[in-house]
């Protein structure tokens, strides 16, 4: 009916994704992240901060942040409604709705989830230093299946792996 979004079936989505990758690569714009392409050296520095687990302050209505302070990592989120955000800023001096300490498990999971979006993947040592564990039995099978690439201490999803990223992350985090 009217107003309803018609989503193509999974096979057609994969075809569209493959064509997008091929056209962008041919134009000198390889994928550096699941849904982002750029000429080498022109990648979004802003977004890379998120995907590489850097610190960023979320300021303004609906903004999210991740800050490492005094040896701990905090997740922040501001009130989404601009009117309510401004009202709280005027009344309390900030518009935060959430400011919580992340557990080591949350930090490791976030690094895995965000880092595997990047074609460069994650640094395995960093993941393990954050408390993450990779199943040594799962990795060779995922590599044989063509879903991951292991190289110089890094773990990255292949193009095929990025198509199944949620499932791949679930297998790696198990």
Short mmCIF file of N, CA and C in Angstrom, two decimals:
data_model
loop_
_atom_site.label_atom_id
_atom_site.label_comp_id
_atom_site.label_asym_id
_atom_site.label_seq_id
_atom_site.Cartn_x
_atom_site.Cartn_y
_atom_site.Cartn_z
N UNK A 1 0.82 -1.19 0.00
CA UNK A 1 0.00 0.00 0.00
C UNK A 1 0.86 1.24 0.00
N UNK A 2 0.16 2.37 -0.09
CA UNK A 2 0.82 3.67 -0.14
C UNK A 2 1.62 3.93 1.13
N UNK A 3 2.80 4.53 0.98
CA UNK A 3 3.61 4.89 2.12
C UNK A 3 4.43 3.75 2.70
N UNK A 4 4.35 2.57 2.12
CA UNK A 4 5.12 1.44 2.65
C UNK A 4 6.38 1.25 1.80
N UNK A 5 7.47 1.08 2.49
CA UNK A 5 8.75 0.87 1.83
C UNK A 5 8.84 -0.57 1.35
N UNK A 6 9.19 -0.73 0.08
CA UNK A 6 9.38 -2.07 -0.46
C UNK A 6 10.88 -2.35 -0.49
N UNK A 7 11.30 -3.33 0.29
CA UNK A 7 12.71 -3.68 0.39
C UNK A 7 12.99 -4.85 -0.55
N UNK A 8 14.06 -4.76 -1.34
CA UNK A 8 14.39 -5.88 -2.22
C UNK A 8 14.77 -7.12 -1.41
N UNK A 9 14.64 -8.29 -2.03
CA UNK A 9 14.99 -9.52 -1.31
C UNK A 9 16.51 -9.57 -1.09
N UNK A 10 16.93 -10.49 -0.21
CA UNK A 10 18.33 -10.57 0.19
C UNK A 10 19.28 -10.75 -0.99
N UNK A 11 18.90 -11.60 -1.94
CA UNK A 11 19.79 -11.84 -3.09
C UNK A 11 20.01 -10.57 -3.90
N UNK A 12 18.94 -9.80 -4.10
CA UNK A 12 19.07 -8.55 -4.85
C UNK A 12 19.89 -7.53 -4.06
N UNK A 13 19.73 -7.50 -2.75
CA UNK A 13 20.55 -6.61 -1.91
C UNK A 13 22.03 -6.95 -2.05
N UNK A 14 22.36 -8.23 -2.06
CA UNK A 14 23.76 -8.65 -2.22
C UNK A 14 24.26 -8.22 -3.60
N UNK A 15 23.42 -8.39 -4.62
CA UNK A 15 23.82 -7.95 -5.97
C UNK A 15 24.10 -6.45 -6.00
N UNK A 16 23.21 -5.65 -5.39
CA UNK A 16 23.42 -4.20 -5.33
C UNK A 16 24.71 -3.86 -4.59
N UNK A 17 24.96 -4.56 -3.49
CA UNK A 17 26.17 -4.33 -2.70
C UNK A 17 27.41 -4.63 -3.55
N UNK A 18 27.39 -5.78 -4.23
CA UNK A 18 28.54 -6.17 -5.06
C UNK A 18 28.79 -5.16 -6.17
N UNK A 19 27.74 -4.70 -6.83
CA UNK A 19 27.88 -3.71 -7.91
C UNK A 19 28.44 -2.41 -7.35
N UNK A 20 27.94 -2.00 -6.17
CA UNK A 20 28.45 -0.78 -5.53
C UNK A 20 29.95 -0.90 -5.27
N UNK A 21 30.37 -2.06 -4.73
CA UNK A 21 31.80 -2.26 -4.44
C UNK A 21 32.61 -2.17 -5.72
N UNK A 22 32.16 -2.84 -6.76
CA UNK A 22 32.90 -2.87 -8.03
C UNK A 22 33.00 -1.48 -8.66
N UNK A 23 31.88 -0.74 -8.68
CA UNK A 23 31.88 0.59 -9.29
C UNK A 23 32.77 1.56 -8.51
N UNK A 24 32.67 1.50 -7.19
CA UNK A 24 33.48 2.39 -6.37
C UNK A 24 34.96 2.06 -6.48
N UNK A 25 35.30 0.77 -6.46
CA UNK A 25 36.71 0.38 -6.60
C UNK A 25 37.25 0.81 -7.96
N UNK A 26 36.45 0.62 -9.01
CA UNK A 26 36.88 1.01 -10.36
C UNK A 26 37.10 2.52 -10.46
N UNK A 27 36.37 3.28 -9.64
CA UNK A 27 36.50 4.75 -9.64
C UNK A 27 37.61 5.21 -8.68
N UNK A 28 38.36 4.26 -8.10
CA UNK A 28 39.43 4.62 -7.18
C UNK A 28 38.94 4.96 -5.78
N UNK A 29 37.76 4.43 -5.43
CA UNK A 29 37.18 4.69 -4.12
C UNK A 29 36.89 3.37 -3.41
N UNK A 30 37.93 2.70 -2.92
CA UNK A 30 37.70 1.41 -2.26
C UNK A 30 36.94 1.57 -0.95
N UNK A 31 36.27 0.49 -0.52
CA UNK A 31 35.57 0.50 0.76
C UNK A 31 36.60 0.48 1.88
N UNK A 32 36.50 1.43 2.78
CA UNK A 32 37.35 1.38 3.97
C UNK A 32 36.51 1.02 5.19
N UNK A 33 35.18 0.95 4.98
CA UNK A 33 34.23 0.60 6.02
C UNK A 33 33.03 -0.01 5.32
N UNK A 34 32.18 -0.71 6.06
CA UNK A 34 31.05 -1.43 5.46
C UNK A 34 30.28 -0.57 4.46
N UNK A 35 29.97 0.66 4.80
CA UNK A 35 29.14 1.48 3.92
C UNK A 35 29.81 2.79 3.53
N UNK A 36 31.14 2.83 3.56
CA UNK A 36 31.86 4.05 3.20
C UNK A 36 33.02 3.75 2.27
N UNK A 37 33.17 4.60 1.27
CA UNK A 37 34.23 4.47 0.28
C UNK A 37 34.96 5.80 0.19
N UNK A 38 36.24 5.75 -0.10
CA UNK A 38 37.00 6.98 -0.28
C UNK A 38 38.29 6.67 -1.01
N UNK A 39 38.82 7.71 -1.62
CA UNK A 39 40.16 7.57 -2.20
C UNK A 39 41.13 7.36 -1.04
N UNK A 40 42.18 6.57 -1.23
CA UNK A 40 43.16 6.36 -0.15
C UNK A 40 43.66 7.70 0.40
N UNK A 41 43.64 7.80 1.73
CA UNK A 41 44.05 9.03 2.40
C UNK A 41 42.95 10.05 2.58
N UNK A 42 41.78 9.78 1.99
CA UNK A 42 40.67 10.73 2.09
C UNK A 42 39.52 10.19 2.96
N UNK A 43 39.79 9.18 3.75
CA UNK A 43 38.76 8.58 4.60
C UNK A 43 38.29 9.61 5.63
N UNK A 44 37.07 9.47 6.09
CA UNK A 44 36.51 10.40 7.07
C UNK A 44 37.21 10.26 8.42
N UNK A 45 37.99 11.25 8.78
CA UNK A 45 38.68 11.21 10.08
C UNK A 45 37.67 11.23 11.22
N UNK A 46 36.58 11.95 11.02
CA UNK A 46 35.53 12.04 12.03
C UNK A 46 34.97 10.65 12.35
N UNK A 47 34.54 9.93 11.34
CA UNK A 47 33.94 8.61 11.57
C UNK A 47 34.96 7.57 12.01
N UNK A 48 36.19 7.69 11.56
CA UNK A 48 37.22 6.73 11.97
C UNK A 48 37.43 6.76 13.49
N UNK A 49 37.18 7.89 14.10
CA UNK A 49 37.30 7.98 15.57
C UNK A 49 36.33 7.00 16.21
N UNK A 50 35.10 6.93 15.72
CA UNK A 50 34.11 5.99 16.27
C UNK A 50 34.57 4.55 16.07
N UNK A 51 34.91 4.23 14.82
CA UNK A 51 35.20 2.85 14.46
C UNK A 51 36.50 2.34 15.07
N UNK A 52 37.42 3.25 15.37
CA UNK A 52 38.70 2.84 15.98
C UNK A 52 38.67 2.98 17.50
N UNK A 53 37.53 3.28 18.05
CA UNK A 53 37.31 3.39 19.49
C UNK A 53 38.08 4.53 20.13
N UNK A 54 38.12 5.65 19.44
CA UNK A 54 38.73 6.84 20.01
C UNK A 54 37.75 7.53 20.95
N UNK A 55 38.18 8.60 21.56
CA UNK A 55 37.32 9.38 22.44
C UNK A 55 36.62 10.46 21.63
N UNK A 56 35.36 10.73 21.96
CA UNK A 56 34.62 11.83 21.36
C UNK A 56 33.55 12.29 22.34
N UNK A 57 33.37 13.59 22.37
CA UNK A 57 32.37 14.19 23.27
C UNK A 57 31.08 14.39 22.48
N UNK A 58 29.98 13.94 23.06
CA UNK A 58 28.67 14.14 22.46
C UNK A 58 28.04 15.38 23.06
N UNK A 59 27.90 16.43 22.25
CA UNK A 59 27.36 17.70 22.73
C UNK A 59 26.20 18.10 21.85
N UNK A 60 25.08 18.40 22.45
CA UNK A 60 23.91 18.83 21.71
C UNK A 60 22.83 17.77 21.74
N UNK A 61 21.62 18.15 21.35
CA UNK A 61 20.48 17.24 21.41
C UNK A 61 20.75 15.92 20.67
N UNK A 62 20.53 14.81 21.36
CA UNK A 62 20.66 13.49 20.75
C UNK A 62 22.09 12.99 20.56
N UNK A 63 23.08 13.77 20.96
CA UNK A 63 24.48 13.40 20.72
C UNK A 63 24.93 12.31 21.70
N UNK A 64 25.77 11.42 21.20
CA UNK A 64 26.36 10.35 22.00
C UNK A 64 27.86 10.60 22.10
N UNK A 65 28.47 10.11 23.17
CA UNK A 65 29.91 10.27 23.33
C UNK A 65 30.52 9.05 23.98
N UNK A 66 31.83 8.93 23.84
CA UNK A 66 32.63 7.91 24.51
C UNK A 66 33.88 8.62 24.99
N UNK A 67 34.09 8.61 26.30
CA UNK A 67 35.22 9.33 26.87
C UNK A 67 35.99 8.45 27.84
N UNK A 68 37.30 8.47 27.71
CA UNK A 68 38.18 7.76 28.64
C UNK A 68 38.67 8.77 29.66
N UNK A 69 38.23 8.59 30.90
CA UNK A 69 38.56 9.52 31.98
C UNK A 69 39.01 8.76 33.20
N UNK A 70 40.15 9.12 33.74
CA UNK A 70 40.65 8.53 34.97
C UNK A 70 40.68 7.00 34.91
N UNK A 71 41.15 6.46 33.80
CA UNK A 71 41.30 5.03 33.65
C UNK A 71 40.01 4.26 33.38
N UNK A 72 38.92 4.97 33.14
CA UNK A 72 37.64 4.31 32.85
C UNK A 72 37.06 4.88 31.57
N UNK A 73 36.21 4.11 30.91
CA UNK A 73 35.55 4.56 29.69
C UNK A 73 34.07 4.76 29.98
N UNK A 74 33.58 5.92 29.59
CA UNK A 74 32.19 6.27 29.86
C UNK A 74 31.42 6.43 28.56
N UNK A 75 30.15 6.03 28.60
CA UNK A 75 29.23 6.25 27.48
C UNK A 75 28.27 7.36 27.90
N UNK A 76 28.14 8.36 27.04
CA UNK A 76 27.23 9.45 27.34
C UNK A 76 26.21 9.59 26.22
N UNK A 77 25.06 10.11 26.57
CA UNK A 77 24.02 10.41 25.58
C UNK A 77 23.23 11.60 26.08
N UNK A 78 22.95 12.51 25.17
CA UNK A 78 22.17 13.69 25.52
C UNK A 78 20.70 13.47 25.19
N UNK A 79 19.86 14.25 25.84
CA UNK A 79 18.42 14.23 25.59
C UNK A 79 18.20 14.52 24.10
N UNK A 80 17.31 13.77 23.46
CA UNK A 80 17.11 13.89 22.01
C UNK A 80 16.33 15.14 21.62
N UNK A 81 15.30 15.48 22.35
CA UNK A 81 14.46 16.63 22.01
C UNK A 81 15.22 17.93 22.23
N UNK A 82 15.36 18.78 21.20
CA UNK A 82 16.08 20.04 21.38
C UNK A 82 15.48 20.93 22.49
N UNK A 83 14.17 20.95 22.56
CA UNK A 83 13.52 21.78 23.59
C UNK A 83 13.82 21.26 24.98
N UNK A 84 13.68 19.93 25.18
CA UNK A 84 13.95 19.35 26.50
C UNK A 84 15.44 19.44 26.85
N UNK A 85 16.30 19.27 25.83
CA UNK A 85 17.74 19.38 26.05
C UNK A 85 18.07 20.78 26.56
N UNK A 86 17.55 21.82 25.87
CA UNK A 86 17.83 23.19 26.25
C UNK A 86 17.29 23.49 27.65
N UNK A 87 16.10 23.01 27.94
CA UNK A 87 15.51 23.23 29.26
C UNK A 87 16.41 22.65 30.36
N UNK A 88 16.95 21.43 30.13
CA UNK A 88 17.82 20.82 31.14
C UNK A 88 19.15 21.55 31.23
N UNK A 89 19.69 22.00 30.09
CA UNK A 89 20.95 22.76 30.11
C UNK A 89 20.77 24.02 30.96
N UNK A 90 19.68 24.72 30.75
CA UNK A 90 19.44 25.95 31.51
C UNK A 90 19.22 25.67 33.00
N UNK A 91 18.57 24.54 33.29
CA UNK A 91 18.25 24.22 34.68
C UNK A 91 19.42 23.56 35.42
N UNK A 92 20.16 22.67 34.71
CA UNK A 92 21.17 21.86 35.39
C UNK A 92 22.60 22.04 34.85
N UNK A 93 22.74 22.80 33.77
CA UNK A 93 24.06 23.04 33.23
C UNK A 93 24.53 22.00 32.23
N UNK A 94 23.72 21.00 31.94
CA UNK A 94 24.06 19.98 30.93
C UNK A 94 22.76 19.37 30.38
N UNK A 95 22.88 18.74 29.23
CA UNK A 95 21.72 18.10 28.60
C UNK A 95 21.84 16.59 28.54
N UNK A 96 22.64 16.02 29.44
CA UNK A 96 22.87 14.57 29.40
C UNK A 96 21.69 13.78 29.95
N UNK A 97 21.36 12.72 29.23
CA UNK A 97 20.35 11.77 29.70
C UNK A 97 21.02 10.53 30.27
N UNK A 98 22.26 10.28 29.83
CA UNK A 98 22.97 9.06 30.24
C UNK A 98 24.46 9.37 30.37
N UNK A 99 25.05 8.86 31.43
CA UNK A 99 26.49 8.99 31.65
C UNK A 99 26.89 7.79 32.48
N UNK A 100 27.28 6.72 31.81
CA UNK A 100 27.55 5.48 32.54
C UNK A 100 28.92 4.91 32.25
N UNK A 101 29.42 4.24 33.25
CA UNK A 101 30.69 3.55 33.15
C UNK A 101 30.50 2.27 32.33
N UNK A 102 31.34 2.07 31.33
CA UNK A 102 31.27 0.85 30.53
C UNK A 102 32.10 -0.25 31.20
N UNK A 103 31.58 -1.46 31.20
CA UNK A 103 32.34 -2.59 31.74
C UNK A 103 33.42 -2.99 30.74
N UNK A 104 34.40 -3.76 31.20
CA UNK A 104 35.45 -4.25 30.29
C UNK A 104 34.83 -5.08 29.18
N UNK A 105 33.82 -5.88 29.50
CA UNK A 105 33.15 -6.69 28.47
C UNK A 105 32.49 -5.80 27.43
N UNK A 106 31.86 -4.70 27.87
CA UNK A 106 31.23 -3.76 26.93
C UNK A 106 32.28 -3.11 26.03
N UNK A 107 33.40 -2.73 26.61
CA UNK A 107 34.46 -2.07 25.85
C UNK A 107 35.03 -3.01 24.79
N UNK A 108 35.29 -4.26 25.18
CA UNK A 108 35.83 -5.24 24.23
C UNK A 108 34.82 -5.51 23.12
N UNK A 109 33.55 -5.67 23.48
CA UNK A 109 32.50 -5.94 22.49
C UNK A 109 32.37 -4.77 21.52
N UNK A 110 32.42 -3.56 22.04
CA UNK A 110 32.31 -2.38 21.20
C UNK A 110 33.48 -2.30 20.22
N UNK A 111 34.69 -2.62 20.70
CA UNK A 111 35.86 -2.61 19.81
C UNK A 111 35.69 -3.62 18.68
N UNK A 112 35.22 -4.82 19.00
CA UNK A 112 35.01 -5.85 18.00
C UNK A 112 33.94 -5.42 16.99
N UNK A 113 32.81 -4.96 17.49
CA UNK A 113 31.67 -4.57 16.64
C UNK A 113 32.04 -3.41 15.72
N UNK A 114 32.65 -2.39 16.29
CA UNK A 114 32.98 -1.22 15.48
C UNK A 114 34.19 -1.48 14.57
N UNK A 115 35.19 -2.15 15.11
CA UNK A 115 36.42 -2.38 14.34
C UNK A 115 36.24 -3.29 13.14
N UNK A 116 35.34 -4.26 13.25
CA UNK A 116 35.13 -5.17 12.12
C UNK A 116 34.34 -4.52 10.99
N UNK A 117 33.81 -3.34 11.22
CA UNK A 117 33.17 -2.58 10.13
C UNK A 117 34.23 -2.06 9.16
N UNK A 118 35.45 -1.89 9.68
CA UNK A 118 36.54 -1.33 8.87
C UNK A 118 37.24 -2.41 8.06
N UNK A 119 37.67 -2.08 6.86
CA UNK A 119 38.42 -3.05 6.07
C UNK A 119 39.75 -3.38 6.74
N UNK A 120 40.29 -2.47 7.55
CA UNK A 120 41.54 -2.75 8.27
C UNK A 120 41.31 -3.69 9.45
N UNK A 121 40.06 -3.85 9.89
CA UNK A 121 39.74 -4.76 10.98
C UNK A 121 40.25 -4.30 12.32
N UNK A 122 40.55 -5.26 13.19
CA UNK A 122 40.98 -4.96 14.55
C UNK A 122 42.37 -5.53 14.82
N UNK A 123 43.01 -4.94 15.80
CA UNK A 123 44.28 -5.44 16.29
C UNK A 123 43.95 -6.50 17.34
N UNK A 124 44.33 -7.74 17.10
CA UNK A 124 43.98 -8.84 18.01
C UNK A 124 44.54 -8.61 19.40
N UNK A 125 45.77 -8.12 19.50
CA UNK A 125 46.37 -7.87 20.82
C UNK A 125 45.58 -6.82 21.58
N UNK A 126 45.14 -5.78 20.88
CA UNK A 126 44.36 -4.74 21.56
C UNK A 126 43.05 -5.32 22.06
N UNK A 127 42.39 -6.11 21.22
CA UNK A 127 41.13 -6.75 21.61
C UNK A 127 41.33 -7.60 22.86
N UNK A 128 42.39 -8.40 22.87
CA UNK A 128 42.66 -9.27 24.02
C UNK A 128 43.04 -8.45 25.25
N UNK A 129 43.74 -7.33 25.06
CA UNK A 129 44.10 -6.48 26.21
C UNK A 129 42.87 -5.80 26.80
N UNK A 130 41.83 -5.66 25.99
CA UNK A 130 40.56 -5.11 26.48
C UNK A 130 39.70 -6.17 27.17
N UNK A 131 40.19 -7.42 27.14
CA UNK A 131 39.44 -8.50 27.80
C UNK A 131 38.68 -9.38 26.83
N UNK A 132 38.79 -9.12 25.54
CA UNK A 132 38.11 -9.95 24.54
C UNK A 132 38.83 -11.27 24.34
N UNK A 133 38.08 -12.28 23.99
CA UNK A 133 38.67 -13.60 23.73
C UNK A 133 38.18 -14.09 22.37
N UNK A 134 39.10 -14.60 21.58
CA UNK A 134 38.76 -15.20 20.29
C UNK A 134 38.94 -16.71 20.41
N UNK A 135 37.99 -17.43 19.87
CA UNK A 135 38.04 -18.89 19.92
C UNK A 135 39.01 -19.39 18.85
N UNK A 136 40.10 -19.97 19.28
CA UNK A 136 41.14 -20.45 18.36
C UNK A 136 40.61 -21.52 17.41
N UNK A 137 39.53 -22.19 17.77
CA UNK A 137 38.95 -23.22 16.89
C UNK A 137 38.08 -22.59 15.80
N UNK A 138 37.47 -21.46 16.11
CA UNK A 138 36.55 -20.81 15.17
C UNK A 138 37.30 -20.06 14.07
N UNK A 139 38.41 -19.42 14.43
CA UNK A 139 39.13 -18.57 13.48
C UNK A 139 39.55 -19.29 12.20
N UNK A 140 40.19 -20.48 12.29
CA UNK A 140 40.61 -21.15 11.05
C UNK A 140 39.42 -21.49 10.14
N UNK A 141 38.30 -21.88 10.74
CA UNK A 141 37.13 -22.23 9.93
C UNK A 141 36.56 -21.00 9.23
N UNK A 142 36.48 -19.88 9.96
CA UNK A 142 35.97 -18.64 9.36
C UNK A 142 36.90 -18.14 8.26
N UNK A 143 38.20 -18.37 8.44
CA UNK A 143 39.17 -17.98 7.41
C UNK A 143 39.02 -18.89 6.19
N UNK A 144 38.88 -20.21 6.42
CA UNK A 144 38.67 -21.16 5.32
C UNK A 144 37.39 -20.84 4.55
N UNK A 145 36.36 -20.42 5.28
CA UNK A 145 35.08 -20.07 4.66
C UNK A 145 35.13 -18.74 3.92
N UNK A 146 36.27 -18.03 4.03
CA UNK A 146 36.43 -16.77 3.31
C UNK A 146 35.74 -15.60 3.97
N UNK A 147 35.44 -15.70 5.27
CA UNK A 147 34.71 -14.63 5.97
C UNK A 147 35.62 -13.67 6.72
N UNK A 148 36.81 -14.15 7.08
CA UNK A 148 37.77 -13.29 7.77
C UNK A 148 39.14 -13.42 7.13
N UNK A 149 39.98 -12.44 7.44
CA UNK A 149 41.37 -12.43 6.99
C UNK A 149 42.21 -12.18 8.23
N UNK A 150 43.21 -13.01 8.46
CA UNK A 150 44.15 -12.85 9.56
C UNK A 150 45.50 -12.48 8.95
N UNK A 151 46.05 -11.33 9.40
CA UNK A 151 47.29 -10.88 8.80
C UNK A 151 48.02 -9.95 9.75
N UNK A 152 49.27 -10.29 10.10
CA UNK A 152 50.12 -9.45 10.95
C UNK A 152 49.44 -9.02 12.24
N UNK A 153 48.79 -9.96 12.91
CA UNK A 153 48.16 -9.65 14.19
C UNK A 153 46.84 -8.92 14.09
N UNK A 154 46.30 -8.84 12.87
CA UNK A 154 45.02 -8.16 12.67
C UNK A 154 43.98 -9.17 12.21
N UNK A 155 42.74 -8.90 12.56
CA UNK A 155 41.60 -9.71 12.15
C UNK A 155 40.64 -8.78 11.42
N UNK A 156 40.30 -9.12 10.19
CA UNK A 156 39.40 -8.29 9.40
C UNK A 156 38.35 -9.17 8.72
N UNK A 157 37.17 -8.62 8.56
CA UNK A 157 36.13 -9.29 7.78
C UNK A 157 36.45 -9.08 6.30
N UNK A 158 36.26 -10.10 5.51
CA UNK A 158 36.42 -9.97 4.06
C UNK A 158 35.15 -9.32 3.51
N UNK A 159 35.12 -9.07 2.22
CA UNK A 159 33.91 -8.51 1.61
C UNK A 159 32.72 -9.44 1.90
N UNK A 160 32.95 -10.75 1.76
CA UNK A 160 31.87 -11.71 2.03
C UNK A 160 31.49 -11.69 3.51
N UNK A 161 32.49 -11.54 4.37
CA UNK A 161 32.23 -11.48 5.81
C UNK A 161 31.44 -10.26 6.20
N UNK A 162 31.69 -9.13 5.52
CA UNK A 162 30.95 -7.91 5.83
C UNK A 162 29.48 -8.03 5.46
N UNK A 163 29.18 -8.88 4.48
CA UNK A 163 27.77 -9.12 4.12
C UNK A 163 27.04 -9.84 5.25
N UNK A 164 27.77 -10.58 6.07
CA UNK A 164 27.20 -11.37 7.17
C UNK A 164 27.74 -10.87 8.51
N UNK A 165 27.99 -9.57 8.61
CA UNK A 165 28.73 -9.03 9.73
C UNK A 165 28.11 -9.34 11.09
N UNK A 166 26.80 -9.18 11.23
CA UNK A 166 26.18 -9.45 12.54
C UNK A 166 26.38 -10.90 12.96
N UNK A 167 26.20 -11.80 12.04
CA UNK A 167 26.40 -13.23 12.33
C UNK A 167 27.87 -13.52 12.62
N UNK A 168 28.75 -12.89 11.86
CA UNK A 168 30.19 -13.09 12.05
C UNK A 168 30.62 -12.61 13.43
N UNK A 169 30.16 -11.44 13.83
CA UNK A 169 30.51 -10.90 15.15
C UNK A 169 29.98 -11.81 16.24
N UNK A 170 28.78 -12.32 16.07
CA UNK A 170 28.20 -13.23 17.07
C UNK A 170 29.07 -14.49 17.21
N UNK A 171 29.58 -15.00 16.09
CA UNK A 171 30.44 -16.19 16.16
C UNK A 171 31.78 -15.88 16.81
N UNK A 172 32.33 -14.71 16.52
CA UNK A 172 33.62 -14.35 17.07
C UNK A 172 33.53 -14.01 18.56
N UNK A 173 32.42 -13.45 18.98
CA UNK A 173 32.26 -13.04 20.37
C UNK A 173 31.80 -14.18 21.27
N UNK A 174 31.45 -15.31 20.69
CA UNK A 174 30.90 -16.42 21.49
C UNK A 174 31.93 -17.02 22.41
#
